[in-house]
Amino acid sequence: MNTTDFAATVHRDGDVARLELTGEISGVAEEGLQEAFGQAGDARTVRLDFTAVDYINSTGIALIVGILAAARKSGQTVEASGLAEHYREIFRITRLSDFMTIIDGGEGQR
Amino acid sequence: MSLLSLTRIVRRGPRAAAPVQAEESAEPVAAAPAMAAPALEISPNDPIVAYFQSASGAVAIQTLELDSPALEALKQAGVELAAPLVSQGELVGLLNLGPRLSGQDYSRDDRKLLDSLAAQAAPALQVAQLVRRQEAEARSRERIEQELRVATLIQQNFLPKKLPDLPGWDVSAHYRPAREVGGDFYDFIELPDNQLGIVIDDVTDKGVPAAMVMAATRSVLRASAARIVSPGTVLGRVNELMCPDMPPKMFVTCLYGVLDTTTGRIRFANAGHNLPYVRTETGTIELRATGMPLGLMPGIEYEETEAVIEPGQTMLLHSDGVAEAHGGEGGREMFGFPRLLDVVGARVGSGEVIPRVLGELHRFTPAGWEQEDDITLVAVKREWPAEARLESTGVDLVFSVPSVPGNERRASERVAEAIAPLELAPARVDRLKTAVAEAVMNAIEHGNESNADLLVEIGVRSDDGAVAVRITDRGGSRPIEEPDAPDLEAKLEGRQKPRGWGLFLIRSMVDDVRVETEADDHTIELVLRLEEGSHEHH
């Protein structure tokens, strides 16, 4: 696995920064995810768009926890969209969904 | 000055007892073309060396009395004065002067000039000699490296690109060359009537010569196997063809077998190679056949032996690199055949032979062990027929992946493919995939410490209304502690590290998790019931 297994594009729309994530959220995503979060800057809401994500593992969960912790410190809200049902279940089990808004909707569903 | 020459001191090589022949590039420098003195080499044990080393300046040669062949040679060459070139206490050369053209003696000023010249020339000459020696060593190292690259290339080019895909059989092979590539080789030859030729051989010697002989053996053996049925006759024929052209002191040990893939019957002949082991339900047996190595002498007949590989049994062919590996206490113990036999016969974990042997070898050899010889292992396993599978030990699939990050995903995909016929609900398949990926990742990173030479074994079995996936690594001697249950609030507040989700996820995804260690094996078994039942989430 190399760094091309993960990519992130940041879209800014007013107070919302949408991080369009592609590939896998695992150890390979560490640098890219943090960089993308940095680019979100002072946006009030950071929305992680998982539509094009096909794999999240425990290391990836830890990365998301890290982002969530940093966002809470700076008073930002974190949302997750486009999560496949399996990962929505994992977000429930890990209680991530208690601390971030999970946006439903057809997009990105498997 | 009429005659000036530089005398070179022949140095002892690093290990040679006799003076080494000086390299060509260090030709003596002759500065007086009209009457150049002949080059002179002084043996390091000539007493004049010590004399020159302790001399305080230029030495009058013609009046010097010493039992020294070099002194005689200097006198004969007409040398009057010799100024020793001494640098850091070492005699690196001489500045030799013949008689003055005027016929007069050398003056005090002449000697002073000569001494100061010698004092300046000596260190420069020593540096130049050092540079030349290093250049020569670098060239020779580069030559050796290049040869190793060529040998590796030849070797790898001739190894099978893919393993035979036979219904009812699981064929696996492992080849790991030593740094100084040996002559190990294995091959599979597809023969008519569902028969498979299986070859393992080992050329004595290393590097390019061994690789060339290996390539020749392969061609001759393939050609003979295509025309002759009997393995003994094939080896006899190969021996006849190889003998005339075999380089001196080289020979090839080779085991050649023909497996009937419908009946499991294998007929084989052996030219001095290690005996194959067959792992059975009751232990490990050795298949015996003997014969002279190939290429030693013509006219050899090879005995032929027959055996049947029953369902569930595995035959292992192995090269010397395993049994002759050194390790254990002080690194002087040999791995040995008895140990190999034990490892092959052990019935722990999910049971692939090659990962087990490599794991045991890794445990036996010291950290950073430089492999002494090529290691080749070929395992031929006969699977249970489909209908017998569920009634017997019920293993549907056993495979392994090297301990390289990223392979956890491949492993989980393969497990998903294997359980596809069970038609589980997609959500349950996803859960099992996540659990398998997490468990394999733990095995790669913790159990096998990301050592790519170690394999993670994955066994998938379905019976009793459940599917069980066993994941085995070599971390049995250092089990990882289960971290505190992850508490997201604590993690967000920095009271717990963000990591530590792996085992929690695994336990959340499947119905049951069992962990067992046996000797060096650490196995985690994930059980998922086929029917969704009372499984509750946290």
XYZ file of C-alpha atoms in Angstrom:
648
model
C 0.000 0.000 0.000
C 1.312 3.456 -0.709
C 0.175 7.015 -0.414
C -1.917 6.841 -3.580
C -4.327 4.640 -1.597
C -5.681 7.778 -0.027
C -6.497 11.250 -1.336
C -8.342 14.235 0.073
C -9.736 17.339 -1.610
C -10.945 20.285 0.441
C -13.989 22.293 -0.750
C -14.861 25.439 1.132
C -18.429 26.740 1.075
C -18.941 29.566 3.511
C -18.715 28.188 7.027
C -18.513 24.606 5.848
C -15.321 22.875 4.751
C -16.081 19.621 2.971
C -13.200 17.125 2.969
C -13.793 14.815 0.028
C -11.955 11.629 0.985
C -11.004 8.901 -1.479
C -9.563 5.407 -0.957
C -8.866 3.918 2.448
C -8.809 5.512 5.879
C -5.967 3.539 7.430
C -2.370 4.216 8.373
C -1.702 5.394 4.805
C -4.185 8.273 5.269
C -2.517 9.769 8.338
C -0.558 12.556 6.696
C -3.123 13.393 4.009
C -6.050 13.515 6.399
C -4.264 15.806 8.821
C -3.150 18.051 5.985
C -6.718 18.273 4.659
C -8.028 19.083 8.134
C -5.404 21.811 8.388
C -6.679 23.256 5.101
C -10.192 23.412 6.528
C -8.789 26.236 8.648
C -11.341 28.109 10.711
C -14.459 26.656 9.044
C -17.200 26.273 11.674
C -18.225 22.919 10.304
C -15.880 20.263 8.969
C -17.727 17.679 6.915
C -15.894 14.419 6.195
C -17.274 13.038 2.944
C -16.762 9.269 2.878
C -18.622 8.675 -0.403
C -15.482 7.460 -2.199
C -13.986 5.625 0.802
C -14.009 1.848 0.490
C -12.191 0.815 3.667
C -11.816 2.126 7.188
C -9.812 0.213 9.769
C -9.008 0.689 13.438
C -6.047 2.929 12.637
C -8.404 5.014 10.505
C -10.863 5.225 13.406
C -8.012 6.528 15.557
C -7.235 9.175 12.916
C -10.871 10.292 12.887
C -10.825 10.424 16.698
C -7.749 12.658 16.432
C -9.537 15.010 14.010
C -12.616 15.070 16.207
C -10.547 15.918 19.294
C -8.759 18.750 17.474
C -12.027 20.112 16.086
C -13.697 20.100 19.507
C -10.752 22.001 20.953
C -11.214 24.775 18.416
C -14.994 24.733 18.741
C -15.668 23.247 15.315
C -18.437 20.806 14.495
C -17.636 17.599 12.613
C -20.076 15.862 10.289
C -19.750 12.631 8.342
C -21.518 11.992 5.072
C -21.605 9.223 2.503
C -20.765 6.448 5.003
C -21.620 2.957 3.824
C -23.991 1.089 6.145
C -21.217 -1.140 7.538
C -19.144 1.843 8.577
C -22.182 3.628 9.991
C -22.531 0.573 12.205
C -18.878 0.881 13.210
C -19.360 4.591 13.958
C -22.277 3.591 16.203
C -20.328 0.836 17.964
C -17.360 3.086 18.596
C -19.764 5.910 19.619
C -18.183 8.227 17.055
C -21.730 8.987 15.904
C -22.494 10.405 19.376
C -19.934 13.114 18.772
C -20.437 13.856 15.114
C -23.501 14.274 12.981
C -23.953 11.414 10.569
C -25.631 12.762 7.474
C -27.808 10.124 5.857
C -28.912 10.252 2.273
C -28.543 8.092 -0.724
C -25.109 9.252 -1.843
C -22.268 6.843 -1.402
C -24.387 3.989 -0.173
C -23.316 0.572 -1.209
C 72.230 12.933 -10.835
C 72.561 10.383 -13.479
C 70.204 7.641 -12.537
C 67.074 7.868 -10.577
C 64.690 5.082 -9.997
C 62.055 4.252 -7.501
C 62.105 0.935 -5.768
C 58.852 -0.503 -4.638
C 58.419 -2.618 -1.563
C 56.328 -5.676 -2.089
C 53.762 -5.850 0.621
C 52.089 -8.833 2.146
C 48.469 -9.200 1.203
C 45.934 -9.117 3.993
C 46.057 -12.881 4.500
C 48.673 -14.209 2.078
C 51.855 -15.517 3.658
C 53.983 -14.969 0.569
C 54.662 -11.544 -0.963
C 51.888 -10.713 -3.348
C 52.556 -9.802 -6.924
C 52.258 -6.049 -7.096
C 49.422 -4.663 -9.175
C 50.191 -3.531 -12.712
C 49.282 0.063 -12.100
C 52.130 0.501 -9.649
C 54.929 0.456 -12.217
C 58.161 1.928 -10.873
C 58.705 5.526 -11.909
C 61.870 6.081 -13.916
C 62.882 9.709 -14.102
C 66.119 9.341 -16.070
C 65.170 7.914 -19.403
C 68.750 7.689 -20.636
C 69.877 5.223 -18.032
C 66.726 3.953 -16.345
C 67.478 1.479 -13.611
C 65.621 -1.804 -13.645
C 62.612 -2.095 -11.387
C 63.427 -3.792 -8.154
C 61.104 -5.412 -5.748
C 62.124 -5.961 -2.152
C 60.635 -8.777 -0.180
C 59.191 -7.593 3.154
C 61.394 -10.009 5.110
C 64.625 -8.750 3.529
C 66.803 -7.333 6.364
C 67.438 -4.212 4.324
C 63.840 -3.123 4.914
C 64.501 -2.683 8.651
C 67.803 -0.984 7.847
C 66.183 1.543 5.514
C 63.318 2.156 7.902
C 65.669 3.235 10.661
C 68.190 5.083 8.420
C 68.416 8.805 9.126
C 68.934 9.778 5.485
C 70.321 8.621 2.145
C 72.325 5.407 2.361
C 75.592 4.770 0.497
C 74.859 1.463 -1.168
C 78.200 0.336 -2.543
C 79.915 0.347 0.876
C 77.032 -1.186 2.815
C 77.539 -4.741 4.101
C 74.348 -6.755 4.745
C 73.156 -10.245 3.903
C 70.393 -8.998 1.644
C 69.364 -10.082 -1.860
C 67.912 -6.614 -2.453
C 71.193 -4.942 -1.523
C 73.012 -7.165 -4.018
C 70.529 -6.202 -6.691
C 70.914 -2.496 -5.899
C 74.704 -2.798 -6.080
C 74.513 -4.618 -9.392
C 72.197 -1.969 -10.779
C 74.935 0.560 -10.015
C 73.022 2.428 -7.327
C 75.305 4.734 -5.307
C 72.872 6.408 -3.011
C 69.434 5.257 -1.923
C 67.127 7.609 -0.081
C 64.481 5.584 1.830
C 60.956 6.876 1.385
C 59.502 6.325 4.843
C 56.031 7.488 5.724
C 54.394 6.797 9.079
C 57.187 4.375 9.914
C 56.582 2.350 6.790
C 59.085 1.969 3.964
C 57.049 2.765 0.869
C 59.868 3.075 -1.700
C 63.426 4.181 -2.428
C 64.872 7.035 -4.438
C 67.931 5.463 -6.071
C 70.816 7.416 -7.549
C 73.580 6.090 -9.747
C 77.086 7.625 -9.935
C 77.350 11.333 -10.702
C 78.019 12.052 -14.352
C 81.068 14.073 -13.317
C 82.457 11.020 -11.581
C 82.797 12.918 -8.315
C 81.191 11.893 -5.023
C 77.841 13.310 -3.976
C 78.276 16.481 -1.930
C 76.709 17.260 1.442
C 74.303 19.624 -0.357
C 73.319 16.891 -2.804
C 72.452 14.616 0.111
C 70.496 17.343 1.883
C 68.518 18.011 -1.282
C 67.876 14.303 -1.709
C 66.762 13.886 1.912
C 64.328 16.761 1.705
C 62.989 15.429 -1.594
C 62.515 11.987 -0.014
C 60.779 13.470 3.025
C 58.247 15.181 0.785
C 57.806 12.364 -1.717
C 57.220 9.606 0.864
C 53.801 10.678 2.198
C 52.590 11.559 -1.299
C 53.679 8.171 -2.576
C 52.005 6.423 0.357
C 48.735 8.217 -0.325
C 48.933 7.335 -4.014
C 49.592 3.668 -3.164
C 46.653 3.654 -0.780
C 44.323 5.189 -3.357
C 45.374 2.637 -5.955
C 44.843 -0.230 -3.557
C 41.394 1.063 -2.644
C 40.476 1.524 -6.283
C 41.513 -2.022 -7.032
C 39.480 -3.309 -4.083
C 36.426 -1.297 -5.146
C 36.714 -2.675 -8.691
C 36.894 -6.194 -7.381
C 33.920 -5.631 -5.063
C 31.913 -4.182 -7.962
C 32.820 -7.236 -10.074
C 31.556 -9.553 -7.356
C 28.318 -7.574 -6.924
C 27.759 -7.596 -10.666
C 28.278 -11.334 -10.761
C 25.766 -11.778 -7.958
C 23.239 -9.706 -9.875
C 23.730 -11.827 -12.981
C 23.409 -15.057 -11.005
C 20.205 -13.845 -9.327
C 18.792 -12.840 -12.679
C 19.501 -16.219 -14.253
C 18.085 -18.014 -11.242
C 14.889 -16.007 -11.032
C 14.303 -16.118 -14.740
C 14.126 -19.898 -14.672
C 12.016 -20.368 -11.565
C 8.340 -21.095 -12.315
C 6.401 -17.878 -12.836
C 3.276 -19.395 -11.351
C 2.378 -22.457 -9.358
C 0.352 -25.266 -10.895
C -3.353 -24.860 -10.308
C -4.620 -28.400 -9.850
C -8.083 -29.332 -8.686
C -7.835 -31.096 -5.329
C -4.233 -30.062 -4.732
C -2.633 -27.117 -3.057
C 0.899 -26.545 -4.331
C 3.063 -23.900 -2.694
C 6.730 -23.022 -2.978
C 9.159 -20.743 -1.242
C 12.548 -19.746 -2.620
C 14.860 -17.345 -0.837
C 18.362 -16.929 -2.258
C 21.366 -16.392 -0.030
C 23.314 -13.170 -0.636
C 25.896 -15.205 -2.471
C 23.290 -16.887 -4.665
C 23.517 -20.663 -4.527
C 22.255 -23.099 -7.115
C 18.861 -24.022 -5.683
C 16.061 -24.627 -8.099
C 12.569 -26.049 -8.324
C 10.287 -26.699 -11.259
C 6.878 -28.089 -12.157
C 6.408 -29.872 -15.449
C 2.919 -30.443 -16.779
C 2.674 -33.950 -18.215
C -0.143 -35.732 -20.037
C -2.862 -37.730 -18.232
C -3.184 -35.418 -15.201
C 0.390 -36.024 -14.213
C 2.711 -33.399 -12.788
C 6.497 -33.541 -12.780
C 7.975 -32.029 -9.613
C 11.654 -31.115 -9.459
C 13.893 -29.752 -6.732
C 17.624 -29.501 -7.203
C 20.714 -27.962 -5.728
C 23.948 -27.260 -7.604
C 27.118 -27.399 -5.505
C 28.877 -24.036 -5.879
C 27.507 -20.553 -5.978
C 27.131 -17.510 -8.200
C 27.116 -17.501 -11.991
C 28.694 -20.951 -12.522
C 26.041 -22.573 -10.328
C 23.264 -20.609 -12.043
C 24.495 -21.723 -15.483
C 24.596 -25.377 -14.456
C 21.150 -24.961 -12.909
C 19.792 -23.565 -16.191
C 21.345 -26.412 -18.172
C 19.954 -29.043 -15.773
C 16.509 -27.527 -16.065
C 16.525 -27.667 -19.874
C 17.869 -31.209 -20.063
C 15.448 -32.426 -17.412
C 12.435 -30.778 -19.045
C 13.363 -32.265 -22.413
C 13.828 -35.755 -20.950
C 10.665 -35.608 -18.823
C 8.602 -34.828 -21.907
C 9.769 -38.038 -23.614
C 10.334 -40.494 -20.780
C 7.751 -41.605 -18.218
C 9.901 -43.264 -15.562
C 11.530 -40.754 -13.171
C 14.530 -43.059 -12.638
C 15.157 -43.281 -16.369
C 14.780 -39.505 -16.665
C 17.476 -38.884 -14.044
C 19.725 -41.510 -15.674
C 19.334 -39.770 -19.004
C 19.979 -36.316 -17.506
C 23.103 -37.657 -15.818
C 24.426 -39.058 -19.129
C 23.860 -35.720 -20.851
C 25.320 -33.618 -18.034
C 28.467 -35.643 -17.281
C 30.636 -34.654 -20.266
C 30.119 -30.915 -19.790
C 30.073 -30.669 -16.018
C 32.736 -28.269 -14.704
C 35.222 -29.922 -12.332
C 34.201 -30.242 -8.669
C 30.595 -29.446 -9.482
C 27.577 -31.693 -9.334
C 23.824 -31.437 -8.926
C 21.601 -33.099 -6.354
C 18.120 -33.552 -7.694
C 14.839 -35.121 -6.757
C 12.368 -35.762 -9.519
C 8.876 -37.095 -8.956
C 5.853 -37.692 -11.133
C 2.566 -37.156 -9.331
C -0.669 -38.638 -10.609
C -3.059 -35.936 -9.510
C -6.124 -38.175 -9.768
C -4.883 -40.970 -7.513
C -2.237 -39.197 -5.404
C 0.345 -41.771 -6.469
C 3.841 -40.348 -6.757
C 6.794 -42.131 -8.330
C 10.139 -40.554 -7.780
C 13.868 -40.985 -8.102
C 16.600 -39.260 -6.182
C 20.040 -38.094 -7.258
C 21.572 -37.393 -3.865
C 19.002 -34.837 -2.743
C 17.388 -34.479 0.691
C 14.573 -36.958 1.174
C 11.034 -35.608 0.955
C 8.823 -35.650 4.033
C 5.163 -36.522 4.030
C 3.030 -35.257 6.841
C 0.288 -37.721 7.643
C -2.412 -37.988 10.275
C -0.116 -40.054 12.492
C 3.168 -38.255 12.027
C 5.764 -37.551 9.411
C 7.327 -40.139 7.161
C 10.405 -39.918 4.998
C 10.151 -41.119 1.409
C 13.337 -43.058 0.751
C 15.153 -43.249 -2.556
C 18.874 -42.992 -3.117
C 21.218 -42.376 -6.012
C 24.395 -40.543 -7.013
C 24.216 -36.803 -7.700
C 24.010 -35.786 -11.357
C 27.208 -35.046 -13.275
C 29.637 -37.039 -11.142
C 30.044 -40.137 -13.313
C 28.234 -41.686 -16.242
C 26.383 -44.996 -16.255
C 24.394 -44.527 -13.059
C 21.041 -46.198 -12.567
C 18.496 -44.510 -10.351
C 16.258 -46.461 -8.019
C 12.586 -45.576 -8.201
C 10.206 -45.378 -5.238
C 6.472 -45.111 -5.100
C 4.150 -43.653 -2.504
C 0.605 -42.366 -2.281
C -0.265 -38.964 -0.899
C -3.616 -39.390 0.799
C -6.192 -36.627 1.242
C -5.105 -34.280 4.010
C -1.434 -35.210 3.608
C 1.316 -32.845 2.565
C 4.617 -33.690 0.914
C 7.496 -31.308 1.569
C 10.613 -31.055 -0.596
C 13.434 -29.038 0.923
C 16.952 -27.888 0.125
C 20.027 -27.843 2.382
C 19.541 -24.180 3.270
C 17.065 -25.132 6.005
C 18.653 -28.146 7.696
C 22.148 -26.642 7.478
C 21.233 -23.206 8.847
C 23.227 -22.320 11.962
C 21.718 -20.852 15.074
C 20.736 -21.859 18.571
C 23.140 -21.447 21.463
C 26.165 -19.439 20.252
C 25.038 -19.800 16.646
C 26.986 -23.060 16.261
C 24.113 -25.495 16.324
C 22.648 -26.790 13.073
C 18.924 -26.704 12.421
C 19.212 -30.331 11.327
C 16.887 -32.868 9.772
C 15.343 -34.173 13.031
C 14.164 -30.695 13.941
C 12.800 -30.166 10.433
C 10.983 -33.481 10.681
C 9.439 -32.380 14.001
C 8.331 -29.036 12.619
C 6.747 -30.649 9.585
C 4.906 -33.140 11.782
C 3.662 -30.646 14.367
C -0.079 -30.286 14.291
C -0.766 -26.864 15.663
C -2.369 -23.772 14.239
C -4.113 -23.958 10.945
C -1.356 -26.078 9.583
C 0.491 -24.864 6.522
C 3.879 -26.507 6.416
C 6.015 -23.833 4.727
C 5.086 -20.932 7.057
C 5.674 -23.244 10.005
C 9.162 -24.202 8.814
C 10.076 -20.576 8.080
C 8.742 -19.463 11.449
C 10.746 -22.117 13.266
C 13.856 -21.243 11.255
C 13.400 -17.584 12.121
C 13.121 -18.464 15.818
C 16.200 -20.710 15.622
C 18.540 -18.314 13.831
C 19.954 -15.230 15.551
C 18.597 -11.743 14.853
C 20.065 -10.278 11.670
C 21.100 -13.745 10.523
C 22.753 -13.745 7.127
C 21.378 -16.753 5.322
C 24.221 -19.154 4.482
C 22.663 -20.964 1.551
C 19.613 -20.714 -0.692
C 16.419 -21.929 0.915
C 13.901 -23.775 -1.205
C 10.716 -25.402 0.054
C 8.042 -26.987 -2.084
C 4.852 -28.258 -0.445
C 2.334 -30.412 -2.267
C -0.852 -30.915 -0.320
C -3.720 -33.176 -1.280
C -7.001 -31.681 -0.251
C -10.029 -33.557 0.963
C -12.622 -34.188 -1.721
C -15.419 -31.618 -1.520
C -17.993 -34.028 -0.077
C -15.615 -35.316 2.591
C -14.532 -31.869 3.624
C -17.334 -30.964 6.009
C -17.285 -34.362 7.670
C -13.562 -34.373 8.243
C -11.608 -31.585 9.893
C -13.628 -29.385 7.558
C -10.909 -27.056 6.364
C -12.231 -25.162 3.390
C -9.252 -22.977 2.744
C -5.838 -22.411 4.183
C -3.603 -19.714 2.816
C -0.943 -17.344 4.000
C 0.235 -13.814 3.359
C 3.671 -12.275 4.003
C 3.777 -9.894 6.955
C 3.589 -6.713 4.913
C 1.160 -3.912 5.805
C -1.705 -3.829 3.302
C -1.958 -7.620 3.091
C -4.690 -7.571 5.749
C -7.109 -6.264 3.125
C -6.113 -8.912 0.607
C -6.550 -11.591 3.251
C -10.013 -10.364 4.195
C -11.092 -10.223 0.536
C -9.912 -13.797 0.086
C -11.833 -14.964 3.131
C -14.941 -13.230 1.753
C -14.512 -15.089 -1.545
C -14.108 -18.377 0.305
C -17.332 -17.969 2.272
C -19.354 -16.704 -0.700
C -21.072 -20.114 -1.156
C -22.461 -19.824 2.382
C -24.612 -16.894 1.194
C -24.379 -14.912 4.403
C -26.158 -11.562 4.658
C -23.908 -8.855 3.173
C -23.759 -7.004 6.491
C -22.440 -10.137 8.220
C -19.838 -10.644 5.520
C -18.739 -7.033 6.042
C -18.409 -7.639 9.776
C -16.314 -10.752 9.252
C -14.143 -8.892 6.731
C -13.448 -6.109 9.202
C -12.663 -8.590 11.987
C -10.345 -10.606 9.729
C -8.563 -7.482 8.465
C -8.009 -6.253 12.030
C -6.801 -9.630 13.257
C -4.443 -10.064 10.288
C -3.120 -6.537 10.820
C -2.371 -7.395 14.457
C -0.657 -10.592 13.328
C 1.464 -8.682 10.809
C 2.421 -5.794 13.083
C 2.564 -7.351 16.557
C 2.866 -11.104 16.106
C 5.319 -11.114 13.235
C 6.688 -7.621 13.845
C 6.247 -6.712 10.152
C 8.996 -9.147 9.174
C 8.170 -9.808 5.510
C 9.884 -13.205 5.695
C 7.303 -14.435 8.170
C 3.890 -15.471 6.983
C 0.498 -15.056 8.577
C -1.586 -18.194 8.100
C -5.292 -17.919 7.620
C -7.565 -20.947 7.830
C -11.238 -20.750 6.968
C -13.580 -23.523 8.049
C -17.298 -23.836 8.020
C -19.316 -26.392 9.911
C -21.748 -26.669 12.856
C -23.688 -23.703 11.584
C -20.748 -21.352 11.937
C -17.765 -20.157 10.003
C -14.451 -19.999 11.843
C -11.413 -18.083 10.669
C -8.119 -18.898 12.357
C -5.288 -16.395 12.036
C -1.886 -17.574 13.175
C 1.339 -15.640 13.626
C 4.670 -16.363 15.325
C 4.181 -14.101 18.310
C 3.205 -16.869 20.748
C 6.153 -16.165 23.032
C 5.223 -12.514 23.465
C 1.452 -12.181 23.590
C 0.115 -8.659 23.360
C -1.868 -7.328 26.246
C -5.410 -6.388 25.555
C -5.655 -2.611 26.022
C -8.281 -0.977 28.194
C -11.694 -0.927 26.594
C -11.660 2.127 24.385
C -13.540 5.048 25.872
C -14.220 7.641 23.230
C -14.787 10.457 25.697
C -11.465 9.718 27.374
C -9.793 9.637 23.985
C -11.295 12.962 22.936
C -10.136 14.532 26.188
C -6.640 13.089 25.785
C -6.907 10.730 28.769
C -6.587 7.727 26.458
C -4.566 7.413 23.284
C -6.595 7.746 20.060
C -5.522 4.190 19.097
C -6.475 0.864 20.633
C -9.612 0.007 18.651
C -8.447 -3.207 16.983
C -9.475 -5.908 19.467
C -12.603 -3.974 20.434
C -13.673 -3.915 16.796
C -12.897 -7.609 16.356
C -14.966 -8.556 19.412
C -17.808 -6.306 18.251
C -17.906 -7.759 14.755
C -18.076 -11.520 15.348
C -19.977 -13.873 17.656
C -16.981 -15.383 19.378
C -13.243 -14.777 19.636
C -10.809 -17.368 20.952
C -7.115 -16.825 21.479
C -4.638 -19.630 21.899
C -0.868 -19.914 22.000
C 1.115 -23.030 21.434
C 4.899 -22.787 21.505
C 5.636 -19.879 19.171
C 2.287 -19.848 17.490
C -0.309 -17.309 18.411
C -3.736 -17.974 16.977
C -6.885 -15.932 17.110
C -10.061 -17.685 16.032
C -13.022 -15.630 14.887
C -16.365 -17.368 14.863
C -19.420 -16.075 13.059
C -22.677 -18.007 13.212
C -24.260 -18.623 9.860
C -27.683 -17.515 11.079
C -27.940 -14.102 12.660
C -28.760 -14.839 16.271
C -28.530 -13.228 19.616
C -25.397 -11.293 18.811
C -25.642 -7.977 20.589
C -23.636 -4.912 19.946
C -22.026 -2.904 22.689
